[in-house]
């Protein structure tokens, strides 16, 4: 199990969070991803303010559970974890165990990276990548041990043309068995060549049926290069999930990003009278090919702000301005790669 130390006692349950009147009966198009809340270090901005100094297992589990409570109460019904997100699968499994009545959420996880940070903020390496069939077999067993038959979607984590995941027949046969057992199989993508990975995945079939029918990619106002490929994926029948819509905090309040695109987004949000995270998420929700847009909230207040984006209608003139904010993909990903794990 990731994370090292023995788990402390779990926090007491407050009962199943109730859907709000606004969300009852209509699941939100937002999902919640636990990348930033279920491990002590990550590349998002403002972690000290958002999570405090205590990044111990018990503290982060409490943050995770309260954020899950807020998400569920707001109508969020898609939850995203990964083997490399510290104890994300573990924390989610614990939350589900405390709330057995919560039977209407869809759960996606990812394999292909392993968390190796030792629950330390100063670890030299936090995760390592391995897309081999052996790694898949090891990690699906770990995921099943925690989530059992609650697993609905399993993504290859950050598949690229050179990682091996898209041209390994043995791996494809293994994944097809998972697909044929009722779990949707997909890929997540990162990097300036996301579009190529998406298109490559869409071409793969096993036993005459598409193998990858869920695509999770980074799209936000500063990085839009994958959009045509995501539209193609949706047209082909795949479900498209947008991750990092606030660009790891660059498009969130207090993100302290002085780049031209981020500064322009802040000004546009101020003109509309909304926080910049709501502008960014509303823009992602407006994409016709997006099935779900993932919030990366780490506390209920952030979750509530992200959910409020679903009520934002962007004026035509603002939409036109937003289209001008994107950076060249190479520059965007170089900036992201340079961000410190905090």
PDB file of C-alpha atoms in Angstrom, residues 47-317:
ATOM      1  CA  UNK A  47      -0.909  24.200  -0.737  1.00  0.00           C
ATOM      2  CA  UNK A  48       0.185  25.607   2.607  1.00  0.00           C
ATOM      3  CA  UNK A  49      -2.819  27.919   2.738  1.00  0.00           C
ATOM      4  CA  UNK A  50      -5.207  25.259   1.451  1.00  0.00           C
ATOM      5  CA  UNK A  51      -4.013  22.247   3.451  1.00  0.00           C
ATOM      6  CA  UNK A  52      -2.068  23.707   6.363  1.00  0.00           C
ATOM      7  CA  UNK A  53       1.269  22.528   7.707  1.00  0.00           C
ATOM      8  CA  UNK A  54       0.077  19.075   8.780  1.00  0.00           C
ATOM      9  CA  UNK A  55       0.351  16.756   5.778  1.00  0.00           C
ATOM     10  CA  UNK A  56       0.197  13.556   7.785  1.00  0.00           C
ATOM     11  CA  UNK A  57      -1.940  10.638   6.649  1.00  0.00           C
ATOM     12  CA  UNK A  58      -4.742  11.385   9.107  1.00  0.00           C
ATOM     13  CA  UNK A  59      -4.868  15.079   8.204  1.00  0.00           C
ATOM     14  CA  UNK A  60      -4.991  14.462   4.456  1.00  0.00           C
ATOM     15  CA  UNK A  61      -7.572  11.723   4.844  1.00  0.00           C
ATOM     16  CA  UNK A  62      -9.737  14.197   6.767  1.00  0.00           C
ATOM     17  CA  UNK A  63      -9.287  16.796   4.006  1.00  0.00           C
ATOM     18  CA  UNK A  64     -10.131  14.173   1.387  1.00  0.00           C
ATOM     19  CA  UNK A  65     -13.250  12.985   3.159  1.00  0.00           C
ATOM     20  CA  UNK A  66     -14.590  16.493   3.764  1.00  0.00           C
ATOM     21  CA  UNK A  67     -13.980  17.382   0.119  1.00  0.00           C
ATOM     22  CA  UNK A  68     -15.760  14.205  -0.979  1.00  0.00           C
ATOM     23  CA  UNK A  69     -18.663  15.119   1.320  1.00  0.00           C
ATOM     24  CA  UNK A  70     -18.889  18.562  -0.267  1.00  0.00           C
ATOM     25  CA  UNK A  71     -18.661  17.168  -3.781  1.00  0.00           C
ATOM     26  CA  UNK A  72     -21.330  14.552  -3.236  1.00  0.00           C
ATOM     27  CA  UNK A  73     -23.668  17.043  -1.572  1.00  0.00           C
ATOM     28  CA  UNK A  74     -23.272  19.330  -4.578  1.00  0.00           C
ATOM     29  CA  UNK A  75     -24.254  16.591  -7.015  1.00  0.00           C
ATOM     30  CA  UNK A  76     -20.840  15.431  -8.205  1.00  0.00           C
ATOM     31  CA  UNK A  77     -21.036  11.771  -9.188  1.00  0.00           C
ATOM     32  CA  UNK A  78     -17.709  11.040 -10.909  1.00  0.00           C
ATOM     33  CA  UNK A  79     -14.640  10.471  -8.705  1.00  0.00           C
ATOM     34  CA  UNK A  80     -11.102  10.206 -10.064  1.00  0.00           C
ATOM     35  CA  UNK A  81      -8.121   8.574  -8.354  1.00  0.00           C
ATOM     36  CA  UNK A  82      -4.882   6.838  -9.369  1.00  0.00           C
ATOM     37  CA  UNK A  83      -2.333   4.407  -8.010  1.00  0.00           C
ATOM     38  CA  UNK A  84       0.239   7.220  -7.870  1.00  0.00           C
ATOM     39  CA  UNK A  85      -1.932   9.719  -6.002  1.00  0.00           C
ATOM     40  CA  UNK A  86      -0.520   8.776  -2.604  1.00  0.00           C
ATOM     41  CA  UNK A  87      -3.398   7.127  -0.703  1.00  0.00           C
ATOM     42  CA  UNK A  88      -6.183   8.340  -3.016  1.00  0.00           C
ATOM     43  CA  UNK A  89      -7.678   4.899  -3.662  1.00  0.00           C
ATOM     44  CA  UNK A  90      -7.330   4.028   0.022  1.00  0.00           C
ATOM     45  CA  UNK A  91      -8.971   7.255   1.209  1.00  0.00           C
ATOM     46  CA  UNK A  92     -11.799   6.850  -1.302  1.00  0.00           C
ATOM     47  CA  UNK A  93     -12.362   3.233  -0.293  1.00  0.00           C
ATOM     48  CA  UNK A  94     -12.589   4.309   3.361  1.00  0.00           C
ATOM     49  CA  UNK A  95     -15.097   7.043   2.532  1.00  0.00           C
ATOM     50  CA  UNK A  96     -17.238   4.594   0.565  1.00  0.00           C
ATOM     51  CA  UNK A  97     -17.131   2.110   3.449  1.00  0.00           C
ATOM     52  CA  UNK A  98     -18.431   4.770   5.846  1.00  0.00           C
ATOM     53  CA  UNK A  99     -21.160   5.669   3.340  1.00  0.00           C
ATOM     54  CA  UNK A 100     -22.478   2.355   1.975  1.00  0.00           C
ATOM     55  CA  UNK A 101     -25.638   4.141   0.803  1.00  0.00           C
ATOM     56  CA  UNK A 102     -23.562   6.048  -1.753  1.00  0.00           C
ATOM     57  CA  UNK A 103     -24.156   3.697  -4.646  1.00  0.00           C
ATOM     58  CA  UNK A 104     -24.604   6.231  -7.438  1.00  0.00           C
ATOM     59  CA  UNK A 105     -21.043   7.418  -8.008  1.00  0.00           C
ATOM     60  CA  UNK A 106     -18.856   6.328 -10.901  1.00  0.00           C
ATOM     61  CA  UNK A 107     -15.223   5.727 -10.035  1.00  0.00           C
ATOM     62  CA  UNK A 108     -12.267   6.029 -12.363  1.00  0.00           C
ATOM     63  CA  UNK A 109      -8.711   5.153 -11.446  1.00  0.00           C
ATOM     64  CA  UNK A 110      -5.401   5.025 -13.291  1.00  0.00           C
ATOM     65  CA  UNK A 111      -2.398   2.742 -13.394  1.00  0.00           C
ATOM     66  CA  UNK A 112       1.065   3.216 -14.879  1.00  0.00           C
ATOM     67  CA  UNK A 113       2.718   5.406 -12.244  1.00  0.00           C
ATOM     68  CA  UNK A 114       3.788   4.248  -8.803  1.00  0.00           C
ATOM     69  CA  UNK A 115       3.929   6.584  -5.801  1.00  0.00           C
ATOM     70  CA  UNK A 116       7.445   6.447  -4.328  1.00  0.00           C
ATOM     71  CA  UNK A 117       7.538   9.685  -2.321  1.00  0.00           C
ATOM     72  CA  UNK A 118       7.542   7.997   1.089  1.00  0.00           C
ATOM     73  CA  UNK A 119       4.991  10.568   2.304  1.00  0.00           C
ATOM     74  CA  UNK A 120       7.745  13.199   2.333  1.00  0.00           C
ATOM     75  CA  UNK A 121       7.529  16.766   1.076  1.00  0.00           C
ATOM     76  CA  UNK A 122      11.209  16.779   0.167  1.00  0.00           C
ATOM     77  CA  UNK A 123      11.385  13.486  -1.727  1.00  0.00           C
ATOM     78  CA  UNK A 124      13.689  13.659  -4.743  1.00  0.00           C
ATOM     79  CA  UNK A 125      11.228  11.549  -6.768  1.00  0.00           C
ATOM     80  CA  UNK A 126       7.513  11.320  -6.047  1.00  0.00           C
ATOM     81  CA  UNK A 127       6.359   8.912  -8.741  1.00  0.00           C
ATOM     82  CA  UNK A 128       7.812   6.607 -11.383  1.00  0.00           C
ATOM     83  CA  UNK A 129       6.280   5.508 -14.665  1.00  0.00           C
ATOM     84  CA  UNK A 130       5.954   1.935 -15.917  1.00  0.00           C
ATOM     85  CA  UNK A 131       3.494   0.925 -18.650  1.00  0.00           C
ATOM     86  CA  UNK A 132       4.566  -2.714 -18.882  1.00  0.00           C
ATOM     87  CA  UNK A 133       2.058  -5.589 -18.698  1.00  0.00           C
ATOM     88  CA  UNK A 134       3.704  -6.663 -15.429  1.00  0.00           C
ATOM     89  CA  UNK A 135       3.090  -3.213 -13.908  1.00  0.00           C
ATOM     90  CA  UNK A 136      -0.527  -3.355 -15.060  1.00  0.00           C
ATOM     91  CA  UNK A 137      -1.072  -6.760 -13.449  1.00  0.00           C
ATOM     92  CA  UNK A 138       0.465  -5.574 -10.194  1.00  0.00           C
ATOM     93  CA  UNK A 139      -1.505  -2.353 -10.066  1.00  0.00           C
ATOM     94  CA  UNK A 140      -4.900  -3.699 -11.103  1.00  0.00           C
ATOM     95  CA  UNK A 141      -4.569  -6.184  -8.236  1.00  0.00           C
ATOM     96  CA  UNK A 142      -3.801  -3.321  -5.838  1.00  0.00           C
ATOM     97  CA  UNK A 143      -6.717  -1.275  -7.160  1.00  0.00           C
ATOM     98  CA  UNK A 144      -9.105  -4.206  -6.918  1.00  0.00           C
ATOM     99  CA  UNK A 145      -7.961  -4.893  -3.343  1.00  0.00           C
ATOM    100  CA  UNK A 146      -9.118  -1.402  -2.364  1.00  0.00           C
ATOM    101  CA  UNK A 147     -12.025  -0.635  -4.694  1.00  0.00           C
ATOM    102  CA  UNK A 148     -13.270  -4.101  -5.615  1.00  0.00           C
ATOM    103  CA  UNK A 149     -16.180  -4.014  -8.016  1.00  0.00           C
ATOM    104  CA  UNK A 150     -16.648  -0.271  -7.451  1.00  0.00           C
ATOM    105  CA  UNK A 151     -14.058   0.352 -10.179  1.00  0.00           C
ATOM    106  CA  UNK A 152     -15.842   1.581 -13.305  1.00  0.00           C
ATOM    107  CA  UNK A 153     -13.080   3.107 -15.438  1.00  0.00           C
ATOM    108  CA  UNK A 154      -9.360   2.279 -15.588  1.00  0.00           C
ATOM    109  CA  UNK A 155      -7.024   4.613 -17.463  1.00  0.00           C
ATOM    110  CA  UNK A 156      -3.454   4.132 -18.585  1.00  0.00           C
ATOM    111  CA  UNK A 157      -1.855   7.022 -16.714  1.00  0.00           C
ATOM    112  CA  UNK A 158      -0.265   9.590 -19.063  1.00  0.00           C
ATOM    113  CA  UNK A 159      -0.013   7.359 -22.115  1.00  0.00           C
ATOM    114  CA  UNK A 160       2.299   8.709 -24.804  1.00  0.00           C
ATOM    115  CA  UNK A 161       3.447   7.426 -28.171  1.00  0.00           C
ATOM    116  CA  UNK A 162       6.789   6.412 -26.664  1.00  0.00           C
ATOM    117  CA  UNK A 163       5.643   4.900 -23.333  1.00  0.00           C
ATOM    118  CA  UNK A 164       4.804   1.531 -24.877  1.00  0.00           C
ATOM    119  CA  UNK A 165       1.174   1.441 -23.817  1.00  0.00           C
ATOM    120  CA  UNK A 166      -0.200   2.151 -27.289  1.00  0.00           C
ATOM    121  CA  UNK A 167       1.845  -0.454 -29.190  1.00  0.00           C
ATOM    122  CA  UNK A 168       2.020  -3.450 -26.843  1.00  0.00           C
ATOM    123  CA  UNK A 169      -0.276  -6.299 -28.000  1.00  0.00           C
ATOM    124  CA  UNK A 170       0.207  -8.231 -24.752  1.00  0.00           C
ATOM    125  CA  UNK A 171      -0.940  -5.236 -22.722  1.00  0.00           C
ATOM    126  CA  UNK A 172      -3.866  -4.676 -25.060  1.00  0.00           C
ATOM    127  CA  UNK A 173      -5.028  -8.270 -24.555  1.00  0.00           C
ATOM    128  CA  UNK A 174      -4.823  -7.811 -20.779  1.00  0.00           C
ATOM    129  CA  UNK A 175      -6.798  -4.575 -20.939  1.00  0.00           C
ATOM    130  CA  UNK A 176      -9.370  -6.151 -23.250  1.00  0.00           C
ATOM    131  CA  UNK A 177     -10.082  -8.776 -20.597  1.00  0.00           C
ATOM    132  CA  UNK A 178     -10.781  -5.961 -18.163  1.00  0.00           C
ATOM    133  CA  UNK A 179     -12.987  -4.256 -20.755  1.00  0.00           C
ATOM    134  CA  UNK A 180     -14.875  -7.472 -21.420  1.00  0.00           C
ATOM    135  CA  UNK A 181     -15.406  -7.864 -17.682  1.00  0.00           C
ATOM    136  CA  UNK A 182     -17.374  -4.611 -17.585  1.00  0.00           C
ATOM    137  CA  UNK A 183     -14.743  -1.972 -16.749  1.00  0.00           C
ATOM    138  CA  UNK A 184     -14.353   0.852 -19.254  1.00  0.00           C
ATOM    139  CA  UNK A 185     -10.713   1.152 -20.371  1.00  0.00           C
ATOM    140  CA  UNK A 186      -9.100   4.451 -21.313  1.00  0.00           C
ATOM    141  CA  UNK A 187      -6.003   6.595 -21.302  1.00  0.00           C
ATOM    142  CA  UNK A 188      -5.039   9.852 -19.693  1.00  0.00           C
ATOM    143  CA  UNK A 189      -2.666  12.177 -21.522  1.00  0.00           C
ATOM    144  CA  UNK A 190      -0.110  14.842 -20.676  1.00  0.00           C
ATOM    145  CA  UNK A 191       2.506  16.801 -22.579  1.00  0.00           C
ATOM    146  CA  UNK A 192       2.630  18.736 -25.826  1.00  0.00           C
ATOM    147  CA  UNK A 193       1.834  15.616 -27.912  1.00  0.00           C
ATOM    148  CA  UNK A 194      -1.503  14.847 -26.240  1.00  0.00           C
ATOM    149  CA  UNK A 195      -3.367  14.951 -29.543  1.00  0.00           C
ATOM    150  CA  UNK A 196      -1.156  12.288 -31.084  1.00  0.00           C
ATOM    151  CA  UNK A 197      -1.696   9.996 -28.092  1.00  0.00           C
ATOM    152  CA  UNK A 198      -5.466  10.473 -28.246  1.00  0.00           C
ATOM    153  CA  UNK A 199      -5.612   9.699 -31.943  1.00  0.00           C
ATOM    154  CA  UNK A 200      -3.315   6.711 -31.530  1.00  0.00           C
ATOM    155  CA  UNK A 201      -5.506   5.285 -28.771  1.00  0.00           C
ATOM    156  CA  UNK A 202      -8.668   5.667 -30.842  1.00  0.00           C
ATOM    157  CA  UNK A 203      -7.200   3.448 -33.559  1.00  0.00           C
ATOM    158  CA  UNK A 204      -6.619   0.448 -31.292  1.00  0.00           C
ATOM    159  CA  UNK A 205      -9.126  -2.396 -31.406  1.00  0.00           C
ATOM    160  CA  UNK A 206      -9.107  -5.827 -29.786  1.00  0.00           C
ATOM    161  CA  UNK A 207     -11.434  -8.562 -31.011  1.00  0.00           C
ATOM    162  CA  UNK A 208     -13.064  -6.084 -33.352  1.00  0.00           C
ATOM    163  CA  UNK A 209     -14.050  -3.564 -30.656  1.00  0.00           C
ATOM    164  CA  UNK A 210     -12.409  -0.293 -29.597  1.00  0.00           C
ATOM    165  CA  UNK A 211     -10.127  -0.785 -26.613  1.00  0.00           C
ATOM    166  CA  UNK A 212      -9.920   2.773 -25.280  1.00  0.00           C
ATOM    167  CA  UNK A 213     -13.306   4.445 -24.839  1.00  0.00           C
ATOM    168  CA  UNK A 214     -12.438   6.964 -22.119  1.00  0.00           C
ATOM    169  CA  UNK A 215     -10.012   9.807 -22.767  1.00  0.00           C
ATOM    170  CA  UNK A 216      -8.803  12.056 -19.934  1.00  0.00           C
ATOM    171  CA  UNK A 217      -6.709  14.991 -21.133  1.00  0.00           C
ATOM    172  CA  UNK A 218      -5.421  18.328 -19.931  1.00  0.00           C
ATOM    173  CA  UNK A 219      -7.418  21.165 -21.453  1.00  0.00           C
ATOM    174  CA  UNK A 220      -7.647  24.656 -20.043  1.00  0.00           C
ATOM    175  CA  UNK A 221      -7.644  28.258 -21.208  1.00  0.00           C
ATOM    176  CA  UNK A 222      -3.834  28.229 -21.371  1.00  0.00           C
ATOM    177  CA  UNK A 223      -3.497  24.834 -23.123  1.00  0.00           C
ATOM    178  CA  UNK A 224      -6.076  24.097 -25.809  1.00  0.00           C
ATOM    179  CA  UNK A 225      -4.000  22.175 -28.351  1.00  0.00           C
ATOM    180  CA  UNK A 226      -5.683  18.814 -27.739  1.00  0.00           C
ATOM    181  CA  UNK A 227      -9.211  20.123 -28.426  1.00  0.00           C
ATOM    182  CA  UNK A 228      -9.565  18.895 -32.052  1.00  0.00           C
ATOM    183  CA  UNK A 229      -8.471  15.385 -31.047  1.00  0.00           C
ATOM    184  CA  UNK A 230     -10.897  15.382 -28.116  1.00  0.00           C
ATOM    185  CA  UNK A 231     -13.708  16.382 -30.455  1.00  0.00           C
ATOM    186  CA  UNK A 232     -12.741  13.432 -32.667  1.00  0.00           C
ATOM    187  CA  UNK A 233     -12.755  11.137 -29.644  1.00  0.00           C
ATOM    188  CA  UNK A 234     -16.235  12.234 -28.627  1.00  0.00           C
ATOM    189  CA  UNK A 235     -17.481  11.831 -32.204  1.00  0.00           C
ATOM    190  CA  UNK A 236     -16.089   8.285 -32.192  1.00  0.00           C
ATOM    191  CA  UNK A 237     -18.110   7.455 -29.094  1.00  0.00           C
ATOM    192  CA  UNK A 238     -15.446   7.835 -26.408  1.00  0.00           C
ATOM    193  CA  UNK A 239     -16.138   9.740 -23.212  1.00  0.00           C
ATOM    194  CA  UNK A 240     -13.906  12.780 -22.761  1.00  0.00           C
ATOM    195  CA  UNK A 241     -12.828  13.914 -19.301  1.00  0.00           C
ATOM    196  CA  UNK A 242     -11.075  17.263 -18.876  1.00  0.00           C
ATOM    197  CA  UNK A 243      -8.388  17.399 -16.215  1.00  0.00           C
ATOM    198  CA  UNK A 244      -6.459  20.367 -14.854  1.00  0.00           C
ATOM    199  CA  UNK A 245      -9.019  22.979 -15.966  1.00  0.00           C
ATOM    200  CA  UNK A 246      -7.455  25.543 -13.599  1.00  0.00           C
ATOM    201  CA  UNK A 247      -3.920  24.685 -14.780  1.00  0.00           C
ATOM    202  CA  UNK A 248      -2.648  23.408 -11.419  1.00  0.00           C
ATOM    203  CA  UNK A 249      -3.640  26.656  -9.738  1.00  0.00           C
ATOM    204  CA  UNK A 250      -2.471  29.085 -12.408  1.00  0.00           C
ATOM    205  CA  UNK A 251      -6.149  29.870 -13.074  1.00  0.00           C
ATOM    206  CA  UNK A 252      -7.290  29.813  -9.457  1.00  0.00           C
ATOM    207  CA  UNK A 253      -7.612  32.628  -6.915  1.00  0.00           C
ATOM    208  CA  UNK A 254      -4.222  33.326  -5.387  1.00  0.00           C
ATOM    209  CA  UNK A 255      -2.408  31.451  -8.122  1.00  0.00           C
ATOM    210  CA  UNK A 256       0.123  34.290  -8.407  1.00  0.00           C
ATOM    211  CA  UNK A 257       0.622  33.710 -12.118  1.00  0.00           C
ATOM    212  CA  UNK A 258       1.846  36.799 -13.972  1.00  0.00           C
ATOM    213  CA  UNK A 259       1.749  35.279 -17.457  1.00  0.00           C
ATOM    214  CA  UNK A 260      -0.208  37.236 -20.040  1.00  0.00           C
ATOM    215  CA  UNK A 261      -2.904  34.592 -20.449  1.00  0.00           C
ATOM    216  CA  UNK A 262      -3.504  34.065 -16.746  1.00  0.00           C
ATOM    217  CA  UNK A 263      -3.538  37.812 -16.045  1.00  0.00           C
ATOM    218  CA  UNK A 264      -6.056  38.344 -18.855  1.00  0.00           C
ATOM    219  CA  UNK A 265      -8.251  35.571 -17.444  1.00  0.00           C
ATOM    220  CA  UNK A 266      -8.232  37.246 -14.032  1.00  0.00           C
ATOM    221  CA  UNK A 267      -9.344  40.534 -15.612  1.00  0.00           C
ATOM    222  CA  UNK A 268     -12.147  38.815 -17.539  1.00  0.00           C
ATOM    223  CA  UNK A 269     -13.357  37.067 -14.387  1.00  0.00           C
ATOM    224  CA  UNK A 270     -13.384  40.367 -12.531  1.00  0.00           C
ATOM    225  CA  UNK A 271     -15.432  41.902 -15.332  1.00  0.00           C
ATOM    226  CA  UNK A 272     -17.991  39.108 -14.900  1.00  0.00           C
ATOM    227  CA  UNK A 273     -17.887  39.359 -11.105  1.00  0.00           C
ATOM    228  CA  UNK A 274     -16.777  35.765 -10.548  1.00  0.00           C
ATOM    229  CA  UNK A 275     -13.565  34.104  -9.296  1.00  0.00           C
ATOM    230  CA  UNK A 276     -11.126  33.063 -11.989  1.00  0.00           C
ATOM    231  CA  UNK A 277     -11.557  29.352 -11.196  1.00  0.00           C
ATOM    232  CA  UNK A 278     -15.229  29.637 -12.121  1.00  0.00           C
ATOM    233  CA  UNK A 279     -14.339  31.309 -15.401  1.00  0.00           C
ATOM    234  CA  UNK A 280     -11.841  28.546 -16.215  1.00  0.00           C
ATOM    235  CA  UNK A 281     -14.184  25.693 -15.323  1.00  0.00           C
ATOM    236  CA  UNK A 282     -17.158  27.292 -17.089  1.00  0.00           C
ATOM    237  CA  UNK A 283     -15.028  27.504 -20.230  1.00  0.00           C
ATOM    238  CA  UNK A 284     -14.205  23.799 -19.965  1.00  0.00           C
ATOM    239  CA  UNK A 285     -17.846  22.895 -19.373  1.00  0.00           C
ATOM    240  CA  UNK A 286     -18.771  24.870 -22.493  1.00  0.00           C
ATOM    241  CA  UNK A 287     -16.762  22.513 -24.715  1.00  0.00           C
ATOM    242  CA  UNK A 288     -19.329  20.330 -26.523  1.00  0.00           C
ATOM    243  CA  UNK A 289     -17.066  17.271 -26.429  1.00  0.00           C
ATOM    244  CA  UNK A 290     -16.516  17.324 -22.641  1.00  0.00           C
ATOM    245  CA  UNK A 291     -18.344  14.576 -20.741  1.00  0.00           C
ATOM    246  CA  UNK A 292     -16.921  15.522 -17.335  1.00  0.00           C
ATOM    247  CA  UNK A 293     -14.640  18.298 -16.083  1.00  0.00           C
ATOM    248  CA  UNK A 294     -12.538  17.411 -13.047  1.00  0.00           C
ATOM    249  CA  UNK A 295     -12.271  19.705 -10.069  1.00  0.00           C
ATOM    250  CA  UNK A 296      -8.997  19.406  -8.204  1.00  0.00           C
ATOM    251  CA  UNK A 297     -10.416  20.963  -5.030  1.00  0.00           C
ATOM    252  CA  UNK A 298      -8.725  20.132  -1.736  1.00  0.00           C
ATOM    253  CA  UNK A 299     -11.379  21.496   0.627  1.00  0.00           C
ATOM    254  CA  UNK A 300     -15.140  22.085   0.614  1.00  0.00           C
ATOM    255  CA  UNK A 301     -14.845  25.835  -0.076  1.00  0.00           C
ATOM    256  CA  UNK A 302     -12.873  25.227  -3.261  1.00  0.00           C
ATOM    257  CA  UNK A 303     -15.320  22.496  -4.220  1.00  0.00           C
ATOM    258  CA  UNK A 304     -18.274  24.842  -3.767  1.00  0.00           C
ATOM    259  CA  UNK A 305     -16.639  27.506  -5.928  1.00  0.00           C
ATOM    260  CA  UNK A 306     -15.857  24.992  -8.651  1.00  0.00           C
ATOM    261  CA  UNK A 307     -19.406  23.639  -8.621  1.00  0.00           C
ATOM    262  CA  UNK A 308     -20.778  27.173  -8.934  1.00  0.00           C
ATOM    263  CA  UNK A 309     -19.079  27.374 -12.320  1.00  0.00           C
ATOM    264  CA  UNK A 310     -21.815  25.122 -13.681  1.00  0.00           C
ATOM    265  CA  UNK A 311     -24.245  28.038 -13.338  1.00  0.00           C
ATOM    266  CA  UNK A 312     -22.022  30.492 -15.253  1.00  0.00           C
ATOM    267  CA  UNK A 313     -23.012  31.396 -18.797  1.00  0.00           C
ATOM    268  CA  UNK A 314     -20.171  33.033 -20.686  1.00  0.00           C
ATOM    269  CA  UNK A 315     -21.137  35.979 -22.923  1.00  0.00           C
ATOM    270  CA  UNK A 316     -20.145  35.691 -26.568  1.00  0.00           C
ATOM    271  CA  UNK A 317     -17.635  38.535 -26.368  1.00  0.00           C
TER     272      UNK A 317
END
